[in-house]
Short mmCIF file of C-alpha atoms and ligand atoms in Angstrom, two decimals:
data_model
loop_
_atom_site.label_atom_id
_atom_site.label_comp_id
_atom_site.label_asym_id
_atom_site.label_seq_id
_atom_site.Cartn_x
_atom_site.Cartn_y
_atom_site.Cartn_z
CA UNK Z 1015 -6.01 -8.16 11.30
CA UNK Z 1016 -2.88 -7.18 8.77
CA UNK Z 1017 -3.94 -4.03 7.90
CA UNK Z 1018 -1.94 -2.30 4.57
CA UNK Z 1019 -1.66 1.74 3.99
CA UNK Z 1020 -1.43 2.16 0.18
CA UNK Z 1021 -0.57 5.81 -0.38
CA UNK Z 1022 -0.06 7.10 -4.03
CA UNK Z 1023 1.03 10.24 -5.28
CA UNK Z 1024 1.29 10.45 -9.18
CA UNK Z 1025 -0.99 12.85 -11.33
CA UNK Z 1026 -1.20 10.73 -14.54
CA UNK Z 1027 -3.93 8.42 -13.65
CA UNK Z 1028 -3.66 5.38 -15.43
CA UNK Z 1029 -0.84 5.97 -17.38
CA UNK Z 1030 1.34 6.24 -14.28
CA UNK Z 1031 4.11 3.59 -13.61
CA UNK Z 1032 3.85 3.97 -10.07
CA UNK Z 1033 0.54 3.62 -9.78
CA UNK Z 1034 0.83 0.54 -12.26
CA UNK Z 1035 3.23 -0.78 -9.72
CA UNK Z 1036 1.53 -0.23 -6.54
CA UNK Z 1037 -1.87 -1.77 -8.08
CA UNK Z 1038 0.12 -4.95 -8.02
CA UNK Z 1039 1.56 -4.47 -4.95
CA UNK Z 1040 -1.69 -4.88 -3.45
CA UNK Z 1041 -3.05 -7.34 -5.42
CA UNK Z 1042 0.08 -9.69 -4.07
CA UNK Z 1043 -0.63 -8.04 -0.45
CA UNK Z 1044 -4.94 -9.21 -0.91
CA UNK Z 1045 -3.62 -13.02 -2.29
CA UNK Z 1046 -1.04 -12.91 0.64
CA UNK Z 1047 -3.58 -11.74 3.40
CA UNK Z 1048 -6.90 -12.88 2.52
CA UNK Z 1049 -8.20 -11.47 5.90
CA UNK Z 1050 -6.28 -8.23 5.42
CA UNK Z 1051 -7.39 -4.43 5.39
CA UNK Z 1052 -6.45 -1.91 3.10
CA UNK Z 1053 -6.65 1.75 3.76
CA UNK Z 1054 -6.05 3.86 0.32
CA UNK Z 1055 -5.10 7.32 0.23
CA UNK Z 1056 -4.64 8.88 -2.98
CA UNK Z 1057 -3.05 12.45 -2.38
CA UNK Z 1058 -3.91 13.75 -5.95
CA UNK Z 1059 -7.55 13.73 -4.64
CA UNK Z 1060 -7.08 14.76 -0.95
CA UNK Z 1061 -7.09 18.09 -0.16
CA UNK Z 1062 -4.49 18.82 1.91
CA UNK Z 1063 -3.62 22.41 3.24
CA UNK Z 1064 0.16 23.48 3.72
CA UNK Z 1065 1.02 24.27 7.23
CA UNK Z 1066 1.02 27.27 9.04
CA UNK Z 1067 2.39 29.33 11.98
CA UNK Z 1068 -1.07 28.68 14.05
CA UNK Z 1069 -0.65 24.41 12.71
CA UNK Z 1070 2.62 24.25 14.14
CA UNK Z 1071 1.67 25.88 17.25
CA UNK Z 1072 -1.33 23.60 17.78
CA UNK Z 1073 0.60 20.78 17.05
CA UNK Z 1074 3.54 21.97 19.54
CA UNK Z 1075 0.53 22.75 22.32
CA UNK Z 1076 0.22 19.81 24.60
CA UNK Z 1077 -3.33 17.99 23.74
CA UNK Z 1078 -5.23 18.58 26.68
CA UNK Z 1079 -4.01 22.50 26.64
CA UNK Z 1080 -5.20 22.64 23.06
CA UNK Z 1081 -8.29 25.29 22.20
CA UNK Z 1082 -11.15 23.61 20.17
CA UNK Z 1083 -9.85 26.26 17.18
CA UNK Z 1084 -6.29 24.66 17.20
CA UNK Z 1085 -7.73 20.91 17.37
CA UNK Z 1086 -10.26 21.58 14.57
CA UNK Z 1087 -6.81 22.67 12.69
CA UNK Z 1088 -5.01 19.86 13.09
CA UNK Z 1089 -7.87 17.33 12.66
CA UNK Z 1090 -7.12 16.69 8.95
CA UNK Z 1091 -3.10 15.63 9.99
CA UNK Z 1092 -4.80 13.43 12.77
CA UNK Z 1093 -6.55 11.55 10.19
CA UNK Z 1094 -3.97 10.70 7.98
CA UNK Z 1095 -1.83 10.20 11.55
CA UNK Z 1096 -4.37 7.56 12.19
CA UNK Z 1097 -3.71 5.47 9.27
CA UNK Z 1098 -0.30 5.05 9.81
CA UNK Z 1099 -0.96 3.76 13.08
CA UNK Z 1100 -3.45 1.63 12.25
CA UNK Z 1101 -1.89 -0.15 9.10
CA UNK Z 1102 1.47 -2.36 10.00
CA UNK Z 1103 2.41 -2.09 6.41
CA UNK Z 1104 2.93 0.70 4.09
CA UNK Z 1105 3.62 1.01 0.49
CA UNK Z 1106 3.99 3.98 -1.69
CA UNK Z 1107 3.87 4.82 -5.58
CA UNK Z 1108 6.49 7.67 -5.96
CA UNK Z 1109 6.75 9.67 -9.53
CA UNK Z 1110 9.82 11.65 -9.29
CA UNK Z 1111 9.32 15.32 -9.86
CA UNK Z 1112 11.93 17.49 -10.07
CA UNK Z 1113 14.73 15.80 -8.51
CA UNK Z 1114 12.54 14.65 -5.86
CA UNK Z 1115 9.12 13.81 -4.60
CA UNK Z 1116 5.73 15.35 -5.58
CA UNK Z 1117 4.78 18.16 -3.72
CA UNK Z 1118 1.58 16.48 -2.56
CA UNK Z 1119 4.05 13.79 -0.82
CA UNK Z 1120 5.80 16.48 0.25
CA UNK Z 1121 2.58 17.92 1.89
CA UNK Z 1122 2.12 15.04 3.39
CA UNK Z 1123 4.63 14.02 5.22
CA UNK Z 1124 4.92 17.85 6.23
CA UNK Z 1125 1.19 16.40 7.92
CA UNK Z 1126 1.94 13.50 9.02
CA UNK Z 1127 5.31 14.38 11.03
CA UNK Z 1128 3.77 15.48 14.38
CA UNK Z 1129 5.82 15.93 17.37
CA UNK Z 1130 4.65 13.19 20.11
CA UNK Z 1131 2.45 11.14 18.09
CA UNK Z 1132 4.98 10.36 15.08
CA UNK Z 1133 8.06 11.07 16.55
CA UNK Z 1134 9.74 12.57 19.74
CA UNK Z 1135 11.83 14.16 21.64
CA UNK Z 1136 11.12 13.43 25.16
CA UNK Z 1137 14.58 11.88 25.90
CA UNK Z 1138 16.46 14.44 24.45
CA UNK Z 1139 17.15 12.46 21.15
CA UNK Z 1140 14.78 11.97 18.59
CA UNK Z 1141 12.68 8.76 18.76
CA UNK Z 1142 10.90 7.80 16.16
CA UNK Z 1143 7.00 6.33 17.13
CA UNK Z 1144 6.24 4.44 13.93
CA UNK Z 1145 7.55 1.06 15.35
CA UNK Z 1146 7.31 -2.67 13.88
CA UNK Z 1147 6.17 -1.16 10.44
CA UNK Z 1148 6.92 -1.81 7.17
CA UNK Z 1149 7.16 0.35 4.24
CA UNK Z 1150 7.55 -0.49 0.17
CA UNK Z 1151 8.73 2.54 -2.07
CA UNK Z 1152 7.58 2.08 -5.67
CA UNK Z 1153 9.78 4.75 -7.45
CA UNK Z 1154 9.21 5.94 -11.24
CA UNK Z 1155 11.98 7.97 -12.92
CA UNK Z 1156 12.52 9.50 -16.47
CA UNK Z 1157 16.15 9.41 -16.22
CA UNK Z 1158 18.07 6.35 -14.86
CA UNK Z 1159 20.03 7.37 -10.90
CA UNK Z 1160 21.38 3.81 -10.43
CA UNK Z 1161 24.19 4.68 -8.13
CA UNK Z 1162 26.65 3.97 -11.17
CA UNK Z 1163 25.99 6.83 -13.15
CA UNK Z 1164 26.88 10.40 -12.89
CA UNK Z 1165 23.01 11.01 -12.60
CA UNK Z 1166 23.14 9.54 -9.16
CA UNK Z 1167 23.85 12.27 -6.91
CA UNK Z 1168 20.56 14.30 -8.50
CA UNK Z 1169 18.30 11.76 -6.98
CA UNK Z 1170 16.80 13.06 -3.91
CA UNK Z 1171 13.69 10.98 -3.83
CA UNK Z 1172 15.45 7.43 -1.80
CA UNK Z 1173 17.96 9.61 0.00
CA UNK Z 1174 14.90 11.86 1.17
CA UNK Z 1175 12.60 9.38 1.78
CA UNK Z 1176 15.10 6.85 3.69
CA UNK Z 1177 15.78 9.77 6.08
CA UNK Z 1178 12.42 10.79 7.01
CA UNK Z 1179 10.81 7.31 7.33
CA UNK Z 1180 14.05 6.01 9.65
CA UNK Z 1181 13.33 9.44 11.50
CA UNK Z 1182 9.65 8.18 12.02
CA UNK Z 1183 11.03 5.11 13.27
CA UNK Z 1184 9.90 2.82 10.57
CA UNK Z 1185 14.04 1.05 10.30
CA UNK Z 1186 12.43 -2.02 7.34
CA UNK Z 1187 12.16 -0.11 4.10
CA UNK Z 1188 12.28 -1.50 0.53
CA UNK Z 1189 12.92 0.49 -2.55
CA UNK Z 1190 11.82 -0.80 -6.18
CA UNK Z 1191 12.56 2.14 -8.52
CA UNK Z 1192 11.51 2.03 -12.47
CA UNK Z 1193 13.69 4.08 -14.00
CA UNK Z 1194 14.09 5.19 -17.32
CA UNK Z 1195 10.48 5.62 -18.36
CA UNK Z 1196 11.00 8.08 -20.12
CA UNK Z 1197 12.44 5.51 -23.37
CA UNK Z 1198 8.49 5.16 -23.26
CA UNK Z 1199 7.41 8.44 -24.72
CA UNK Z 1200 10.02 8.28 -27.01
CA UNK Z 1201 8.57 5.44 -27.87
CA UNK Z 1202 11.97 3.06 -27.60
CA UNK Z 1203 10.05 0.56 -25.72
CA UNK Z 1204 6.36 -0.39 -25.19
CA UNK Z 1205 4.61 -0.05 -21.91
CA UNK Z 1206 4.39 -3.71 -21.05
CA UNK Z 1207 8.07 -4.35 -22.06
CA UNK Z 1208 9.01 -1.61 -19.65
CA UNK Z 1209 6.74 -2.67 -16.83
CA UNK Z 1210 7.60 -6.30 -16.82
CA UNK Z 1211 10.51 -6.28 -14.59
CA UNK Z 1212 9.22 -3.99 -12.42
CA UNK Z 1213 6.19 -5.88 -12.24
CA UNK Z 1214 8.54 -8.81 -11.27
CA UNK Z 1215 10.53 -7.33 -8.94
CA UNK Z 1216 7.13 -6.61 -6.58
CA UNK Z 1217 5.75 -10.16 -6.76
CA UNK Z 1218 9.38 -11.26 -5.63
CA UNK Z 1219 8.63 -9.34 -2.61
CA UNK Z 1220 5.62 -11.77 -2.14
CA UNK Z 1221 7.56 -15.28 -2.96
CA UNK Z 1222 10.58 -14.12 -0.43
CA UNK Z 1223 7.96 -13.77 2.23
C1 FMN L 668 6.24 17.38 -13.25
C2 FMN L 668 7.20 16.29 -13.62
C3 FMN L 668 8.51 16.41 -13.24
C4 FMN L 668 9.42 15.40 -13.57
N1 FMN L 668 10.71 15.52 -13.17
C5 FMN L 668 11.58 14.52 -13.45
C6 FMN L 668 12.93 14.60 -13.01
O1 FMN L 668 13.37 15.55 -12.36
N2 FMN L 668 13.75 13.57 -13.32
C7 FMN L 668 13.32 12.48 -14.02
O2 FMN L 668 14.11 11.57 -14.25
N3 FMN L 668 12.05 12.38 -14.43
C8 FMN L 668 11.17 13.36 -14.16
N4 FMN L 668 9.88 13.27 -14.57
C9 FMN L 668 9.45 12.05 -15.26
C10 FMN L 668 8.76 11.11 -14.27
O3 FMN L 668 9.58 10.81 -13.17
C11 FMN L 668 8.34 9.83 -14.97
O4 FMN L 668 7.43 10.19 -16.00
C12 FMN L 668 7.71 8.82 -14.06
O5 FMN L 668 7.18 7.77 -14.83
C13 FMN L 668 6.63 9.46 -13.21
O6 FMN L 668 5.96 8.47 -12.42
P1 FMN L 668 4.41 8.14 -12.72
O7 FMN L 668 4.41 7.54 -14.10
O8 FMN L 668 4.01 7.19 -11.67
O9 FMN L 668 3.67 9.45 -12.67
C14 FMN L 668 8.97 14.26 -14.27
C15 FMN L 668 7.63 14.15 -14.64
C16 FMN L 668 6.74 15.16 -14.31
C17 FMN L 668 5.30 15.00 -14.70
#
């Protein structure tokens, strides 16, 4: 069974772009795989602790060595390491905050990178363990980063995200970014105006396939 990981990671609710955009993402991914699962994980309403000293250590302690203590900590990152093994797909709403992604992402992936079940080092090279997957990035910006402008090089959010996923191992990535929404609280353009596009540029995704 196709099985899709929808992960989003914007505050606003529904007045989010990326969340807007990753709605219709999997409304495309449903009419595309009738028979398909879809795991959702909103970080804004996970509760996610940041790592620690004794985390990494239990995560760095071979399994069967591991004390119940250390396997209790790391049971919340096994969960979410779970779903991205069980899903073949992947897409993700992305605000950016900052410069770069929200911290909750951030937390995440801080989670989600474990040493022998995400990614290794066995061979003396890193190998990522996320194989055969796909990921979508569904990017909302204030400002506009299009390589072109002088903006560019303060986008850390693709750069960032290119370098850990390929690290995972997951090579077939896809950016869609929405940028410029900030024109909407200025109110220079209305929300549907803005989305439309954007909104277009996901069910492309769907006719190429
Ligand atoms: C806390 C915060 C930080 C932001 N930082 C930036 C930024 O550094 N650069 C930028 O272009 N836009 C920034 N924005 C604007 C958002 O990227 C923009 O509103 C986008 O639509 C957020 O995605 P969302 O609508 O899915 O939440 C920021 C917004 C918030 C709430």
């Amino acid at each position: 069974m196709a099985t899709l990981l929808h992960v989003d990671s914007s505050p606003l609710g529904e007045a989010s772009i990326s969340r807007h955009l990753t709605k219709e993402f999997v409304q495309n991914w449903k009419a595309a795989n009738p028979n398909g699962k879809v795991i959702t994980r909103d970080l804004t309403s996970t509760s996610l602790k940041p790592i620690t000293g004794e985390w990494v250590g239990s995560a760095y302690t071979p399994e069967d060595a591991r004390t119940s203590a250390q396997r209790e900590l790391l049971a919340p990152s096994d969960v979410l390491v779970a779903e991205l093994e069980a899903a073949d797909e992947y897409v993700f709403g992305v605000p950016m905050h900052n410069f770069a992604i929200p911290s909750v992402l951030k937390l995440w992936i801080d989670l989600i990178a474990r040493v022998g079940k995400t990614f290794s080092y066995a061979n003396g090279t890193p190998e990522g363990l996320l194989k055969g997957k796909k990921a979508t990035f569904l990017i909302a910006t204030g400002g506009n980063y299009d390589p072109s402008t002088s903006m560019a090089a303060y986008n850390f959010v693709e750069p960032y995200l290119r370098a850990v996923f390929g690290f995972l191992g997951v090579t077939e990535l896809t950016f869609i970014t929405a940028g410029g929404a900030a024109a909407l609280n200025y109110g220079k353009v209305d929300r549907q105006t803005f989305l439309q596009p954007h909104v277009e540029s996901v069910r492309a995704q769907f006719q190429a396939a």
